[in-house]
XYZ file of C-alpha atoms in Angstrom:
362
model
C -23.144 -1.373 -4.335
C -20.209 -2.095 -1.926
C -22.486 -4.293 0.192
C -22.318 -6.694 -2.518
C -18.687 -7.280 -1.778
C -19.166 -7.810 2.138
C -17.282 -10.573 3.537
C -15.434 -11.167 0.172
C -11.660 -10.978 -0.597
C -9.764 -12.297 -3.526
C -6.736 -14.525 -3.613
C -3.543 -12.761 -4.808
C -3.444 -13.907 -8.489
C -1.324 -13.060 -11.378
C -2.525 -9.840 -12.972
C -1.533 -7.868 -15.963
C 1.878 -6.233 -15.437
C 0.358 -2.719 -15.277
C -1.270 -3.694 -12.050
C 1.765 -4.177 -10.225
C 2.590 -0.680 -9.206
C -1.188 -0.349 -8.183
C -0.840 -3.313 -5.908
C 2.381 -1.676 -4.646
C 0.639 1.531 -3.813
C -1.731 -0.256 -1.663
C 0.511 -2.697 0.098
C 3.666 -0.820 0.868
C 3.525 2.195 3.447
C 3.455 5.536 1.830
C 6.130 6.403 4.549
C 8.328 5.073 1.768
C 7.486 8.209 -0.353
C 6.717 10.620 2.380
C 10.258 12.165 2.211
C 10.360 12.491 -1.507
C 6.572 13.825 -1.585
C 7.818 16.997 0.005
C 10.681 17.310 -2.350
C 8.618 16.708 -5.415
C 5.784 18.899 -4.193
C 8.151 21.728 -3.611
C 8.757 21.668 -7.516
C 5.167 21.994 -8.249
C 3.662 24.288 -5.404
C 0.518 25.225 -7.335
C -0.576 21.611 -7.900
C 0.282 20.526 -4.301
C -1.586 23.534 -2.714
C -4.655 22.853 -4.810
C -6.655 21.403 -1.988
C -9.829 23.085 -3.012
C -10.419 20.778 -5.877
C -10.564 17.897 -3.623
C -10.603 14.374 -4.470
C -12.707 13.680 -7.548
C -12.326 10.008 -8.324
C -15.348 7.768 -8.725
C -15.941 3.960 -7.825
C -15.267 1.825 -10.937
C -16.953 -1.145 -9.711
C -20.264 0.665 -9.257
C -19.856 1.704 -12.973
C -18.890 -1.850 -13.969
C -21.873 -3.294 -12.131
C -24.231 -1.180 -14.309
C -22.275 -1.428 -17.593
C -20.836 -5.094 -17.593
C -22.523 -7.197 -15.060
C -21.078 -10.329 -16.271
C -17.486 -9.082 -15.664
C -18.710 -7.604 -12.432
C -19.994 -11.201 -11.461
C -16.604 -12.736 -12.454
C -14.974 -10.352 -10.009
C -17.376 -11.480 -7.234
C -16.549 -15.181 -8.169
C -12.777 -14.584 -7.846
C -13.171 -12.695 -4.623
C -14.909 -15.836 -2.957
C -11.534 -17.683 -3.305
C -9.272 -15.903 -0.708
C -8.494 -17.246 2.575
C -9.026 -14.905 5.639
C -10.594 -12.313 3.665
C -13.653 -11.204 5.479
C -12.372 -8.629 7.869
C -9.708 -5.908 8.306
C -9.754 -6.229 12.073
C -8.818 -9.409 13.945
C -8.440 -10.552 17.394
C -5.561 -12.952 18.572
C -6.004 -15.075 21.381
C -3.649 -17.522 23.184
C -4.152 -19.277 26.646
C -2.262 -17.517 29.500
C -1.950 -13.976 27.819
C -4.289 -11.103 27.250
C -5.799 -10.803 23.794
C -4.225 -8.762 21.239
C -5.436 -7.089 17.870
C -4.528 -6.928 14.406
C -5.697 -4.100 12.080
C -5.362 -3.954 8.351
C -4.521 -0.478 7.263
C -4.784 1.631 3.970
C -1.622 4.022 4.214
C -3.395 7.163 3.132
C -4.585 10.306 4.750
C -8.133 10.182 3.532
C -10.169 11.247 6.497
C -12.619 8.334 5.921
C -9.809 5.833 6.144
C -8.590 7.392 9.385
C -11.936 6.280 11.036
C -11.061 2.694 12.353
C -13.755 -0.003 12.378
C -15.926 -0.585 15.401
C -13.938 -1.835 18.334
C -10.543 -0.852 16.890
C -10.174 2.627 18.630
C -11.037 1.039 21.957
C -8.465 -1.930 21.439
C -5.884 0.839 20.329
C -6.541 2.826 23.375
C -6.385 0.115 25.896
C -3.201 -1.788 24.431
C 0.128 -1.652 26.227
C 2.274 -1.750 22.980
C 1.559 -0.739 19.453
C 3.254 -2.381 16.444
C 3.589 -0.672 13.078
C 5.493 -1.746 10.006
C 8.365 0.748 10.609
C 8.636 3.078 13.829
C 10.551 5.643 11.801
C 7.321 6.872 10.845
C 7.169 8.466 14.225
C 9.216 11.354 12.953
C 9.155 12.532 9.288
C 12.570 14.205 9.424
C 14.082 10.946 10.964
C 12.519 8.991 8.355
C 13.872 11.308 5.666
C 17.229 10.863 7.098
C 16.954 6.947 7.281
C 16.248 7.038 3.643
C 18.868 9.504 2.662
C 21.375 7.205 4.364
C 21.017 4.760 1.445
C 20.815 7.140 -1.634
C 21.782 4.440 -3.993
C 18.252 2.831 -3.248
C 16.502 6.078 -4.277
C 18.730 7.499 -6.821
C 20.937 6.668 -9.759
C 24.328 7.352 -8.031
C 26.514 6.535 -11.170
C 25.336 9.549 -13.209
C 22.516 7.642 -15.065
C 19.296 9.052 -15.514
C 15.984 7.362 -15.755
C 15.754 8.206 -19.641
C 18.680 6.051 -20.184
C 16.670 3.061 -19.516
C 13.696 4.070 -21.694
C 12.875 3.810 -25.391
C 12.314 7.258 -27.266
C 8.460 6.482 -27.046
C 8.518 5.380 -23.583
C 10.608 8.361 -22.415
C 8.068 10.850 -24.318
C 5.173 9.062 -22.271
C 7.116 9.570 -19.253
C 7.838 13.454 -19.839
C 4.235 13.926 -20.981
C 2.813 12.082 -17.927
C 4.845 13.976 -15.458
C 4.051 17.296 -17.142
C 0.275 16.615 -16.561
C 1.228 16.322 -12.834
C 3.255 19.499 -13.035
C 6.493 17.739 -12.448
C 9.547 18.546 -14.754
C 11.307 15.465 -15.926
C 14.711 17.216 -15.142
C 13.608 17.421 -11.507
C 13.288 13.710 -11.083
C 15.472 12.232 -13.784
C 18.004 10.640 -11.391
C 15.446 9.165 -9.024
C 14.834 5.498 -9.380
C 11.553 4.651 -11.139
C 9.839 3.142 -7.790
C 10.417 6.457 -6.126
C 8.666 8.391 -8.940
C 5.985 5.847 -9.120
C 5.159 6.179 -5.384
C 4.187 9.786 -5.921
C 2.644 9.799 -9.466
C 0.387 6.832 -8.212
C -1.361 9.073 -5.800
C -4.057 11.593 -6.586
C -3.195 15.273 -6.305
C -5.599 15.636 -3.146
C -3.619 12.922 -1.234
C -0.206 14.767 -2.043
C -1.646 18.100 -0.910
C -2.850 16.663 2.378
C 0.520 15.146 2.959
C 2.388 18.272 2.111
C 0.427 20.020 4.695
C 1.296 17.462 7.396
C -1.532 15.205 7.514
C -0.777 11.876 8.917
C -1.674 8.349 7.365
C -3.394 5.925 9.486
C -0.526 3.946 10.723
C 1.450 7.022 11.430
C -1.319 8.771 13.547
C -1.761 5.417 15.573
C 1.986 5.308 16.188
C 2.300 8.970 17.163
C -0.735 9.044 19.403
C 0.543 5.875 21.139
C 3.920 7.365 21.697
C 2.472 10.511 23.045
C 0.521 8.497 25.463
C 3.849 7.009 26.663
C 3.209 3.580 25.201
C 5.821 1.340 23.393
C 5.729 1.622 19.746
C 7.579 -1.118 17.850
C 8.507 -1.498 14.320
C 8.905 -4.730 12.456
C 11.308 -3.458 9.614
C 13.056 -0.507 8.569
C 12.244 1.932 5.712
C 15.577 0.838 4.398
C 14.294 -2.834 4.479
C 11.395 -1.732 2.335
C 13.423 0.159 -0.148
C 15.972 -2.822 -0.502
C 12.997 -4.973 -1.152
C 12.064 -2.765 -4.068
C 15.758 -2.560 -5.254
C 15.763 -6.353 -5.378
C 13.426 -6.358 -8.303
C 14.611 -5.690 -11.904
C 14.742 -1.921 -12.795
C 12.995 -2.978 -16.115
C 9.980 -4.152 -14.093
C 9.674 -0.893 -12.206
C 10.008 1.038 -15.507
C 7.162 -0.877 -17.048
C 4.890 -0.325 -14.084
C 5.695 3.429 -13.860
C 4.922 3.861 -17.735
C 1.643 2.091 -17.273
C 0.532 3.946 -14.248
C 1.396 7.242 -15.980
C -0.746 6.100 -19.002
C -3.693 5.654 -16.649
C -3.710 9.432 -16.047
C -6.524 10.999 -14.236
C -8.025 7.337 -14.000
C -5.614 6.832 -11.195
C -8.118 8.956 -9.034
C -10.942 6.487 -9.734
C -8.445 3.642 -8.997
C -7.790 5.099 -5.609
C -11.344 5.879 -4.867
C -12.373 2.399 -5.701
C -9.630 0.954 -3.390
C -10.754 3.014 -0.685
C -14.417 2.122 -1.036
C -13.504 -1.450 -0.778
C -11.283 -1.027 2.227
C -14.049 0.919 3.997
C -16.421 -2.076 3.247
C -13.808 -4.271 4.601
C -13.315 -5.842 1.116
C -9.713 -4.492 0.185
C -8.900 -7.919 -1.346
C -11.097 -7.221 -4.178
C -8.645 -4.639 -5.287
C -6.640 -7.272 -7.321
C -9.606 -8.171 -9.731
C -10.598 -4.663 -10.092
C -6.934 -3.537 -11.021
C -6.801 -6.310 -13.659
C -9.799 -4.642 -15.344
C -8.504 -0.964 -15.358
C -4.811 -1.782 -16.056
C -3.331 -0.911 -19.641
C -3.162 -4.154 -21.676
C 0.311 -5.799 -21.554
C 2.114 -9.132 -22.267
C 3.928 -10.864 -19.472
C 4.560 -14.550 -18.665
C 3.957 -13.976 -14.845
C 7.439 -14.595 -13.833
C 8.243 -10.855 -13.050
C 5.024 -10.727 -11.077
C 5.958 -13.986 -9.107
C 9.123 -12.221 -8.059
C 7.164 -9.282 -7.166
C 4.713 -11.097 -5.056
C 7.330 -13.183 -3.291
C 9.714 -10.262 -2.511
C 7.314 -7.381 -1.711
C 4.469 -9.257 -0.004
C 5.156 -12.907 1.014
C 8.875 -12.401 2.172
C 7.748 -9.483 4.271
C 4.749 -11.448 5.746
C 7.360 -13.902 7.258
C 9.588 -11.297 8.624
C 6.682 -9.280 10.168
C 5.295 -12.364 11.776
C 8.788 -13.504 13.163
C 9.389 -10.108 14.431
C 6.139 -9.612 15.918
C 6.076 -13.115 17.834
C 8.186 -11.917 20.935
C 6.094 -8.761 21.265
C 2.879 -10.420 20.863
C 3.996 -13.133 23.562
C 3.417 -10.429 26.157
C -0.149 -9.789 25.162
C -2.278 -6.767 24.851
C -0.708 -5.578 21.663
C -2.457 -3.464 18.950
C -0.622 -4.049 15.512
C -1.488 -2.117 12.502
C -0.012 -3.141 8.987
C -1.057 -2.824 5.393
C -4.263 -4.765 4.901
C -2.976 -6.939 2.012
C -0.492 -8.402 4.356
C -3.286 -10.099 6.210
C -4.898 -12.222 3.343
C -4.045 -15.598 1.768
C -2.632 -18.726 3.061
C 0.639 -17.037 3.516
C -0.950 -13.902 5.011
C -0.265 -12.657 8.565
C -3.558 -14.014 9.808
C -2.485 -17.560 8.767
C 1.044 -17.015 9.947
C -0.081 -16.070 13.472
C -2.434 -19.107 13.593
C 0.636 -21.250 13.099
C 2.182 -19.497 15.954
C -0.593 -20.901 18.185
C -2.896 -17.957 18.185
C -6.800 -18.331 17.653
C -7.207 -15.392 15.220
C -10.949 -14.550 14.646
C -12.576 -11.783 12.636
C -14.124 -8.968 14.453
C -17.159 -7.929 12.752
């Protein structure tokens, strides 16, 4: 089924508000939540240790193709519109310097995702310098300390709790959704909504792997490079990523948190579908898929536009600017979230504007 999506990836369009957290889960590094995953998992040891149950999600697009071929065809049509959407692995060339490489990643510990596409392991091994979103992922303890250095970005520091910002009905949804995941509301009540969301959006098997020390793809690439004596460069800090989240209205994050909780076990299907799309090189089809599975909502698009600008587009510019002097030396292997590559303001296009010839590696 997934072959139907080969060489397809959609433009980032305005979805229902409930999809925002899901896009966030795909586009932001899970290093952001790694420190808190350990904290929250410690509150629910039985759930975190339940590795035997494994990942149980199913591919929603395969189901849609069978049950609603018209809607499935609409997704295919939308996924034709994106620029630079035919690969997650790219070669960067410029006269006078050795080629560099750009890999779009999915920030999860799934063993299937840890297997890079053809040619990428060789490019990674041969590179002089490795670029990742944040080099703080080299050490979980240091990453945790970096996050704790800015507690106001993770916690309500004025004595407030998350329930203060919710209606009684939404507070009940929050408590019920957390209870289903084995997390007491009291244990996370002072956390800001995006920190809770970063954990509840993950299937139990992903949390279980991370609490047992499994590395996500970007982290493994960085750690292996450092062990080999290579330079590992970060383009931003975890604090920068937290600040980007904090710049968006808290109401926006609360809405996304509640709607993500409402998806319940269907989140496992969402993550499985995203993973299948990524493995097929078609991760951009994530957005049309998410618009289908999200809870209904009413939104004029202004909140989403702010989200796209602050969390994706602004960070694309920063990444491209910070990567430029490193790429100037050539023979670089760069690994960042795959959704940062696509579109006319994605990294592929921004590097072309820097004078690189950027071609997809099939």
